[in-house]
Short mmCIF file of C-alpha atoms and ligand atoms in Angstrom, two decimals:
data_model
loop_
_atom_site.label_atom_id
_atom_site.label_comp_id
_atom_site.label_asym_id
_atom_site.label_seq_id
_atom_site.Cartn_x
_atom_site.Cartn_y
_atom_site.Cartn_z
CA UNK S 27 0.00 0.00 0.00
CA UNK S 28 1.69 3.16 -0.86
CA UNK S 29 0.35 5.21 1.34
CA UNK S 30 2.37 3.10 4.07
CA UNK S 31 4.87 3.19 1.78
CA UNK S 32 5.50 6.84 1.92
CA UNK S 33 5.09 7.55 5.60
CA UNK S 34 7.84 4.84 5.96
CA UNK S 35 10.38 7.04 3.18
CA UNK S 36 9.72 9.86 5.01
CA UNK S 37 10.73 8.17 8.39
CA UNK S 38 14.33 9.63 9.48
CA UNK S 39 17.05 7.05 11.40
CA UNK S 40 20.31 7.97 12.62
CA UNK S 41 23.05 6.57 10.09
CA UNK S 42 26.43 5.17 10.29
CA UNK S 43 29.50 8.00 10.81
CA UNK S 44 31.45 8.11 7.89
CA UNK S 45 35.06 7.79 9.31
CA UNK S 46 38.47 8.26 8.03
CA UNK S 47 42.02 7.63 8.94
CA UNK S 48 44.51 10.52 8.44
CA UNK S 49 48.13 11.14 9.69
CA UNK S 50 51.60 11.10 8.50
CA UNK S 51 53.55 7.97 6.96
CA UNK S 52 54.61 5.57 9.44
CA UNK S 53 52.24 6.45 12.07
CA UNK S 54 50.54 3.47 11.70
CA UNK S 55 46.98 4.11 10.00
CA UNK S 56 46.70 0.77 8.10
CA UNK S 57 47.87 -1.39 11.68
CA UNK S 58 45.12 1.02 13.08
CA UNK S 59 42.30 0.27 10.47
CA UNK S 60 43.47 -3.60 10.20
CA UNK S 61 43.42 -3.43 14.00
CA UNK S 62 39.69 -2.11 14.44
CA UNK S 63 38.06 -3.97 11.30
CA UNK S 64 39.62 -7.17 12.68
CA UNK S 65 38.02 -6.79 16.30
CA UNK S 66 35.24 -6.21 14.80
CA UNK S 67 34.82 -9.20 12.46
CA UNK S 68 35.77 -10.96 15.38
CA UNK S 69 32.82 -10.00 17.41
CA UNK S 70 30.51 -9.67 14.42
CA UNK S 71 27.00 -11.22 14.69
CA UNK S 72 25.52 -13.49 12.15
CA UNK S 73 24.19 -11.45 9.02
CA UNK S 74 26.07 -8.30 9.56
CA UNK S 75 27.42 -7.56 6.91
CA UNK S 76 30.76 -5.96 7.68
CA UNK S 77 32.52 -5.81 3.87
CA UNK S 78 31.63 -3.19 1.92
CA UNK S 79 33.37 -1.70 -1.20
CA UNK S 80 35.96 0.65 -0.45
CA UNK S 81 35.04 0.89 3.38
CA UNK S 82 34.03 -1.93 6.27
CA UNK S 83 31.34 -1.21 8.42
CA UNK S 84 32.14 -1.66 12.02
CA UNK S 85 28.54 -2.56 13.96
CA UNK S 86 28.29 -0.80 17.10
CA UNK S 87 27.19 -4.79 18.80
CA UNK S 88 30.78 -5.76 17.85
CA UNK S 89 32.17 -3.04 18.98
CA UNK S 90 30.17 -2.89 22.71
CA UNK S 91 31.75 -6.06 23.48
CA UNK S 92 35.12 -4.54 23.04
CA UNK S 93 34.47 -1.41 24.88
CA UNK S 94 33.52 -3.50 28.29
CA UNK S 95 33.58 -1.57 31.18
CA UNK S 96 34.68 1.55 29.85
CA UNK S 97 30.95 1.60 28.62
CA UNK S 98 29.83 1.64 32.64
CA UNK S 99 31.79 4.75 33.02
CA UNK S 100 29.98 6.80 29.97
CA UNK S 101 26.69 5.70 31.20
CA UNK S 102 25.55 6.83 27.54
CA UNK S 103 23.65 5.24 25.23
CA UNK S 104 24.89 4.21 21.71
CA UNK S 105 22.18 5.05 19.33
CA UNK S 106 24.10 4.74 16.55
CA UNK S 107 24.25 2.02 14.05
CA UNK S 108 27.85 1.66 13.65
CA UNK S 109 30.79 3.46 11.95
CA UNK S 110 31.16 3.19 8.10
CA UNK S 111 34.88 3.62 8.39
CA UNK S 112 36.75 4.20 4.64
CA UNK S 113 39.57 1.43 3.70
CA UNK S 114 42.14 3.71 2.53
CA UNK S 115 43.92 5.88 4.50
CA UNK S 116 45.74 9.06 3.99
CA UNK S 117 44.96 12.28 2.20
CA UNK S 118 44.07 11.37 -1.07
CA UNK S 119 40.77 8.95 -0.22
CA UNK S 120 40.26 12.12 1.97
CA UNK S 121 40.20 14.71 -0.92
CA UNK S 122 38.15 12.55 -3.13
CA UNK S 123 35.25 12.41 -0.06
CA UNK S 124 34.46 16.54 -0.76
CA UNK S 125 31.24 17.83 -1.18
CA UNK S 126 30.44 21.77 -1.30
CA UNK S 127 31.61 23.34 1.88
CA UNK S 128 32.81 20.62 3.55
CA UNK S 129 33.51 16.63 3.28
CA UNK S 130 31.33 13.67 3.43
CA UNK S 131 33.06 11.96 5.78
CA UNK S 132 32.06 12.97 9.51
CA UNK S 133 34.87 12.31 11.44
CA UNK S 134 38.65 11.87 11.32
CA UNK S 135 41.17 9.72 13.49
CA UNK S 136 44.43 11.46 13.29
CA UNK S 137 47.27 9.02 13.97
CA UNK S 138 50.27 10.44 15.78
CA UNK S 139 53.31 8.47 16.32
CA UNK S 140 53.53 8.73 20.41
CA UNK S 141 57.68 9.28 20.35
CA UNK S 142 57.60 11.13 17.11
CA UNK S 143 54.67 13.77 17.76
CA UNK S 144 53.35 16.14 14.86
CA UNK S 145 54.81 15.26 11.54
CA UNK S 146 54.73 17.36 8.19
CA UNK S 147 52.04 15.27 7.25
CA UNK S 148 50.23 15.72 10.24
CA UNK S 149 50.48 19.09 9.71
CA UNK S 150 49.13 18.82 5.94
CA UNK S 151 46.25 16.13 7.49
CA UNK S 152 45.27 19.20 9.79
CA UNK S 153 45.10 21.79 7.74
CA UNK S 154 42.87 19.70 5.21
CA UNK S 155 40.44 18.95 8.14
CA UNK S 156 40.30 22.39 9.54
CA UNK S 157 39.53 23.59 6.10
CA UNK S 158 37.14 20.96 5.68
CA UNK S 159 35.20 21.64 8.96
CA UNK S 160 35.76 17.98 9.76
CA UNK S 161 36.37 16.88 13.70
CA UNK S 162 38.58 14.57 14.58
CA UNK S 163 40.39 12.80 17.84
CA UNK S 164 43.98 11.59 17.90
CA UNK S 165 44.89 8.42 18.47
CA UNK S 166 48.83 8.60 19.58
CA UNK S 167 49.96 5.51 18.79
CA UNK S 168 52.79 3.28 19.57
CA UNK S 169 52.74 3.40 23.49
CA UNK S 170 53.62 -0.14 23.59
CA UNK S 171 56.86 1.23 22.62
CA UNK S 172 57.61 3.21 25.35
CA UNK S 173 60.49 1.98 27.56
CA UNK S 174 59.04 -0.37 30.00
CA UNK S 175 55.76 -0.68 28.64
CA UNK S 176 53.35 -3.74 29.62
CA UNK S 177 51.21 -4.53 27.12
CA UNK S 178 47.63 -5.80 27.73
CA UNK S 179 46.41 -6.48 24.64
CA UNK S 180 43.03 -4.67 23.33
CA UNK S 181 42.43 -3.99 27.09
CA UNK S 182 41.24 -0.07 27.13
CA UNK S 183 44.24 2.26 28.04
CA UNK S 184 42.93 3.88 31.18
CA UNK S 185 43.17 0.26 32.81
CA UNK S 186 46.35 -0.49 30.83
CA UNK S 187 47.68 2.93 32.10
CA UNK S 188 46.88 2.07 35.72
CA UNK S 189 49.58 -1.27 35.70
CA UNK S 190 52.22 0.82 34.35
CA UNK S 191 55.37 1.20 36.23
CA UNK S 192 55.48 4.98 37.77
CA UNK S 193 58.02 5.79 36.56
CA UNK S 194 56.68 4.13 33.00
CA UNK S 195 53.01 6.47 33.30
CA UNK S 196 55.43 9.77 33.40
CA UNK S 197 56.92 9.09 30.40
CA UNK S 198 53.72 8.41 28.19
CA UNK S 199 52.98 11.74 29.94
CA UNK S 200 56.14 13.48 29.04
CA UNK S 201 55.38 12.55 25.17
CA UNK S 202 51.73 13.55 25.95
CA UNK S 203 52.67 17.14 26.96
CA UNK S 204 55.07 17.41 24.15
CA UNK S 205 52.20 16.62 21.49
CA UNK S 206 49.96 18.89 23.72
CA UNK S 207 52.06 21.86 22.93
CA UNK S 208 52.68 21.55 19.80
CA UNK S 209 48.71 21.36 19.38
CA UNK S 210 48.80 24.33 21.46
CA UNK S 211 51.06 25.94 18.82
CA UNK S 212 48.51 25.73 15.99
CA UNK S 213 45.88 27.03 17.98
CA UNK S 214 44.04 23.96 19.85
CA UNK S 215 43.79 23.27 23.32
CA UNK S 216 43.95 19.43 23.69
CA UNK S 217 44.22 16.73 26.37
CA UNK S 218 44.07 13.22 26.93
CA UNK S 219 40.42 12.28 26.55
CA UNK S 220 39.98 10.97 29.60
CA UNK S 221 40.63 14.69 31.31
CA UNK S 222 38.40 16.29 28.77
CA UNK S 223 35.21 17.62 29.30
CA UNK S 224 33.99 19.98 26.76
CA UNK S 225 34.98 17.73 23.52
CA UNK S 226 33.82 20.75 21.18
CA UNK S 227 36.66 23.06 23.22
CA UNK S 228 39.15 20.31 23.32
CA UNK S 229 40.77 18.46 21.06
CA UNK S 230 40.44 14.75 22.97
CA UNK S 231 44.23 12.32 22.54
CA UNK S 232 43.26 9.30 23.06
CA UNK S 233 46.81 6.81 23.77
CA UNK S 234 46.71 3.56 22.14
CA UNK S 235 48.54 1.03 20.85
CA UNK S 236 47.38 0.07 16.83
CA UNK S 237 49.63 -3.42 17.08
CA UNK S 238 48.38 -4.74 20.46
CA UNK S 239 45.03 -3.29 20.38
CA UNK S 240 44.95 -1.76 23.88
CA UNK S 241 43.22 1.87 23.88
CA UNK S 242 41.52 1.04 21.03
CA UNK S 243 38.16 0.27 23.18
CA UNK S 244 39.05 3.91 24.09
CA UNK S 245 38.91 5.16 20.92
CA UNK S 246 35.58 3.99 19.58
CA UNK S 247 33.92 4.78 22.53
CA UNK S 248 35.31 8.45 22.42
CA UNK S 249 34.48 8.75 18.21
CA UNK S 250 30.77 7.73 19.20
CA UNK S 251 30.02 9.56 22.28
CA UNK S 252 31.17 12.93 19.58
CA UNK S 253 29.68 11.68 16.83
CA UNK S 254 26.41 11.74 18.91
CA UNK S 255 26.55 14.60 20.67
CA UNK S 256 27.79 16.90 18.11
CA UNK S 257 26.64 15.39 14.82
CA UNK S 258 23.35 14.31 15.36
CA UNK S 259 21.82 16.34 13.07
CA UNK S 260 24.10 15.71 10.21
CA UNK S 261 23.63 11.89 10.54
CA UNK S 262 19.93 11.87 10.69
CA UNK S 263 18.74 10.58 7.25
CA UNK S 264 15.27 9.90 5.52
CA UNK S 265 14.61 6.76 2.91
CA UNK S 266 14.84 9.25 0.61
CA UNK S 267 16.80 9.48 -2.65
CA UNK S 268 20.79 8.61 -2.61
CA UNK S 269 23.58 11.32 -2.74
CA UNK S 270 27.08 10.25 -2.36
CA UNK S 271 30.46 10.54 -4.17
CA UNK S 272 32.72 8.74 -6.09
CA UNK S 273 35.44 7.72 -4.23
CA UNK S 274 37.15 5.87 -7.05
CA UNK S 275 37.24 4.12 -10.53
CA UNK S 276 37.79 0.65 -11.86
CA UNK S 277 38.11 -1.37 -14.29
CA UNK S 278 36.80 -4.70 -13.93
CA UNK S 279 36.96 -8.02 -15.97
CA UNK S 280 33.13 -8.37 -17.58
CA UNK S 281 31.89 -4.68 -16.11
CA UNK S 282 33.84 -2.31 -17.39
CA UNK S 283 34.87 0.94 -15.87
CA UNK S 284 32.59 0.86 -12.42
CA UNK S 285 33.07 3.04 -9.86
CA UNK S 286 32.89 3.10 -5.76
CA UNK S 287 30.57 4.97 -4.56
CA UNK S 288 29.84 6.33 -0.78
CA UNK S 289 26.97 6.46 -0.32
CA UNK S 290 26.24 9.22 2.75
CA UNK S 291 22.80 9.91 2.49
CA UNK S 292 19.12 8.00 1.39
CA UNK S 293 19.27 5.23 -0.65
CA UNK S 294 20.16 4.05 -4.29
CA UNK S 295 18.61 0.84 -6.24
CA UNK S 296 19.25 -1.30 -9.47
CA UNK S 297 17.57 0.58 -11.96
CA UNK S 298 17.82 4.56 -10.72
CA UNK S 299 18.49 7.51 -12.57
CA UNK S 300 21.85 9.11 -11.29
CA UNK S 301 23.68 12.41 -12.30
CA UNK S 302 27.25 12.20 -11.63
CA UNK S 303 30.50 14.46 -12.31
CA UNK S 304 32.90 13.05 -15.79
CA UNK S 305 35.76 15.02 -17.54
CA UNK S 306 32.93 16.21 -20.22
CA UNK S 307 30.20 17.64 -18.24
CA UNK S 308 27.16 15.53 -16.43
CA UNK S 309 26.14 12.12 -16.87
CA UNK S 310 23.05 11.47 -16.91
CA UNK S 311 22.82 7.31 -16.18
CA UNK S 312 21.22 4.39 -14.48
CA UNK S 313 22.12 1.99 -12.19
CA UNK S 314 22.75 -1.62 -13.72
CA UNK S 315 23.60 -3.33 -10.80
CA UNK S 316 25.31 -2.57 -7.35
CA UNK S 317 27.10 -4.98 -6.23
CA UNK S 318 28.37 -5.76 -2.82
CA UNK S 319 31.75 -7.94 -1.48
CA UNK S 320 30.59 -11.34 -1.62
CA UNK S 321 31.14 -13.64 1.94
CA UNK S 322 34.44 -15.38 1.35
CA UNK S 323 33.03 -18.76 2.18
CA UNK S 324 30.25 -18.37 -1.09
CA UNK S 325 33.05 -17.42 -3.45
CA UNK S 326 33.72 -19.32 -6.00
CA UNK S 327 36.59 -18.24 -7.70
CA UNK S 328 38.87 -15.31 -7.10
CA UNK S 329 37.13 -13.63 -9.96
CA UNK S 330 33.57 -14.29 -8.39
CA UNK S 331 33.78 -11.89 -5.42
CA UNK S 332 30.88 -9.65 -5.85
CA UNK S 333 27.03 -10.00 -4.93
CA UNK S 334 24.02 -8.46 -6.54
CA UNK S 335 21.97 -6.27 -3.82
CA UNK S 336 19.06 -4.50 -5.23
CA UNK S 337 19.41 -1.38 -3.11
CA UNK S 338 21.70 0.55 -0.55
CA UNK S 339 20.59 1.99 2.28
CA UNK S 340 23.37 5.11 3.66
CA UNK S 341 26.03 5.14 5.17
CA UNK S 342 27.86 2.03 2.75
CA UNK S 343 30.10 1.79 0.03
CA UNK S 344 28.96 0.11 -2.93
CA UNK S 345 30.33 -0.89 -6.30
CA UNK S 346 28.15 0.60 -9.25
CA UNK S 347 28.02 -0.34 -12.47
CA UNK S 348 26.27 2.30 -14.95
CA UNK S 349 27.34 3.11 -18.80
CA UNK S 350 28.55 6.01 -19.15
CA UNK S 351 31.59 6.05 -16.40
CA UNK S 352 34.49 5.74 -18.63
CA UNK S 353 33.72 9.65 -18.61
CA UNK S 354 33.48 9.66 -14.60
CA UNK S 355 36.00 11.08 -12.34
CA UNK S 356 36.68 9.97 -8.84
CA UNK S 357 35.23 12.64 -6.17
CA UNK S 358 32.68 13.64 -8.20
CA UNK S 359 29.12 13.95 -6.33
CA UNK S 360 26.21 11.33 -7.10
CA UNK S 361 22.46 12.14 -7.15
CA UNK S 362 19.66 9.95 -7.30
CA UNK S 363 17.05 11.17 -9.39
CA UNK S 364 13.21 10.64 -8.42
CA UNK S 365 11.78 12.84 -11.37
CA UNK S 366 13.06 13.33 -14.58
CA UNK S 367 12.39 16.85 -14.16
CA UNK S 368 15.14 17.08 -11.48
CA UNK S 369 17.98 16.29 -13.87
CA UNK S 370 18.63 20.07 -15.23
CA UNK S 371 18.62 20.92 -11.44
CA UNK S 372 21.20 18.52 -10.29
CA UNK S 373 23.33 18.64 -13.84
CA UNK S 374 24.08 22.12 -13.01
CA UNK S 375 24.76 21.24 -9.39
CA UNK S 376 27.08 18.67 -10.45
CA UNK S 377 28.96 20.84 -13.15
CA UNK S 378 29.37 23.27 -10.19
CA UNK S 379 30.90 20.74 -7.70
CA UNK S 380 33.13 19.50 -10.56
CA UNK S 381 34.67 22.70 -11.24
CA UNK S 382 36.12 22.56 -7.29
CA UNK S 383 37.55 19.14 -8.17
CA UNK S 384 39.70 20.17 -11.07
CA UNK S 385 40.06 23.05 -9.95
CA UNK S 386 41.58 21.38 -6.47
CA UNK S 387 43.14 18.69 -8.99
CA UNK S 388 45.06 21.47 -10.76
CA UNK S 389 46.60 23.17 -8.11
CA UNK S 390 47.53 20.09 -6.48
P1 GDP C 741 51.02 3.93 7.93
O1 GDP C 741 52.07 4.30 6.93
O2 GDP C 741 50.60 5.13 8.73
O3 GDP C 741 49.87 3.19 7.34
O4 GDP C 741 51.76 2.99 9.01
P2 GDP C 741 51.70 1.40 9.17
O5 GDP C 741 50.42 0.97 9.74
O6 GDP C 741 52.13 0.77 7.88
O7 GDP C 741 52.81 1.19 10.30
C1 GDP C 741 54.19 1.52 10.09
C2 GDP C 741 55.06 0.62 10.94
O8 GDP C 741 54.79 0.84 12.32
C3 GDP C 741 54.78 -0.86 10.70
O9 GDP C 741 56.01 -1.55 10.77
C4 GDP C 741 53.88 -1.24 11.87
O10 GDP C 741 54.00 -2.59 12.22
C5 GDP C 741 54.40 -0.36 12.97
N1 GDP C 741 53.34 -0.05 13.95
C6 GDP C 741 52.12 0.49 13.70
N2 GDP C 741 51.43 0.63 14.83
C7 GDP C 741 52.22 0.19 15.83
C8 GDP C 741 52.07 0.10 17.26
O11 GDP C 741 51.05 0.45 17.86
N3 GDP C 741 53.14 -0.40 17.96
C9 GDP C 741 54.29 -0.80 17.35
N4 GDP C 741 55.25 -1.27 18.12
N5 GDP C 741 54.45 -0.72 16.03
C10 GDP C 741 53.44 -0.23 15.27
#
């Protein structure tokens, strides 16, 4: 009955934070993300599907389980679903995730070597977010590395902290104050997250090891209590039609060019019209299929690693394949199209948007 059917599309849920991983070379982003989409298939509940294209979905369930007692402390209530975090670190996934005025994704993780502090890509990573209006928390990494360390693997820090050697706790702070200071020097007051109170006044550090896991329970708990509390309103989201961005483009055997999309608000299906961004102007398209990383244990071949899924509900990433994206470039925005009398409206949107990405491209 359609009537139903509407008042359910206009129903709004809170989505999945889009979440990325930023910080200089070394600093360990990819033991990080490895680290957190690992605990989480670990913990993962029948049916969840945790694999998407070009980002894993980390289900808050899995993640509860991790967090433990640190979630007795917060006394807060995680309302939502999970965190759509993106696969590939670093700054250039980042720049491809624009859309006018800001990014799409919602939140950052900055990864600071503990011993090292800022780097000059840390500096880059920051200036990028600032610009981009996007918050983020620091995880300083590597304390498993300071002399005398004990390690209690994937254990939260502030219980890991409390077994450490005196003598051991003053020199995590030592590198703490350093880091603080040179925060300090760019114009933010941060602290370690645990002394923090006003997270929009406070840039929260949150110490953590990426190899042996421990702070890591810290870390999710403090990205969701600010995603929450501060971004509530951008995550709500209505079954309404899709808008995302290309994230990147590929060539596949049997598909042709296809392209990742991120999908950060409403929902797409097999057989939508879509205006998207290409070298040439709009293109006007629609869906073929969408396709989806197919469970390891159903695939076939190493070739047969994709799924059919008739639609995609935000925040995912999703393999689309369309005609028409040879032309397509990667950060380009995506709009579903209800009406055919929309298309003129988002075309021109598009060719606006585009102009900022090769325009960014170029100076790059
Ligand atoms: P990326 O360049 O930022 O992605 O850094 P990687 O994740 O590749 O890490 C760089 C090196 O640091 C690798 O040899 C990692 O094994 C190591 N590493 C990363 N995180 C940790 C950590 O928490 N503790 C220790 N001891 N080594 C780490």
């Amino acid at each position: 009955n359609s009537e139903a059917k509407s008042e359910q599309q206009s129903q709004t849920f809170i989505r999945s934070p889009i979440v990325v991983v930023l910080g200089h070379v070394d600093a360990g982003k990819t033991t990080l993300l490895d680290k957190i989409r690992g605990t989480a298939v670990a913990k993962r509940e029948p049916g969840t599907m945790t694999q998407h294209i070009g980002a894993s979905f980390l289900p808050w369930k899995a993640l509860e389980s991790i967090c433990g007692d640190l979630l007795n402390r917060i006394k807060a209530e995680i309302i939502i679903p999970g965190f759509l975090v993106i696969d590939t670190p670093g700054h250039e996934a980042f720049s491809n995730l624009r859309k006018r005025g800001g990014s799409i994704a919602d939140i950052a993780i900055l990864v600071v070597d503990v011993q090292r502090g800022l780097e000059q890509q840390t500096f880059e990573a920051i200036d990028i977010l600032r610009e981009r209006k996007v918050p983020f928390v620091v995880a300083v990494n590597k304390i498993d590395r300071i002399p005398g360390w004990k390690s209690f693997p994937d254990k939260p820090f502030i219980e890991s902290f409390q077994k450490q050697e005196p003598s051991v706790q003053f020199r995590l702070e030592e590198f703490l104050s350093y880091i603080i200071q040179q925060f300090n020097s760019l114009g933010f007051r941060a602290d370690r997250y645990d002394r923090v109170r006003d997270f929009t006044k406070v840039l929260a550090l949150v110490p953590l090891s990426a190899l042996t896991g421990e702070g890591v329970p810290d870390l999710m708990l403090v990205l969701a209590g600010l995603a929450q509390r501060y971004l509530k309103k951008r995550l709500e989201t209505k079954i309404s039609s899709g808008r995302g961005v290309l994230l990147e483009l590929k060539e596949e055997v049997g598909l042709g060019t296809t392209a990742t999309l991120i999908l950060y608000d409403g929902v797409i299906k097999r057989g939508d019209l879509v205006v998207t961004g290409g070298l040439n102007g709009p293109i006007v398209t629609r869906v073929r299929s969408l396709l989806m990383p197919k469970p390891l244990d159903e695939m076939r071949s190493p070739e047969d690693k994709f799924q059919e899924v008739k639609e995609v509900v935000a925040a995912a990433g999703v393999k689309l394949v369309a005609e028409g994206l040879e032309e397509a470039i990667a950060g380009a925005p995506l709009y579903v199209v209800t009406n055919e009398s929309e298309i003129e409206k988002f075309s021109k949107l598009v060719e606006e948007e585009i102009k900022g990405v090769k325009f960014e491209k170029d100076v790059v």
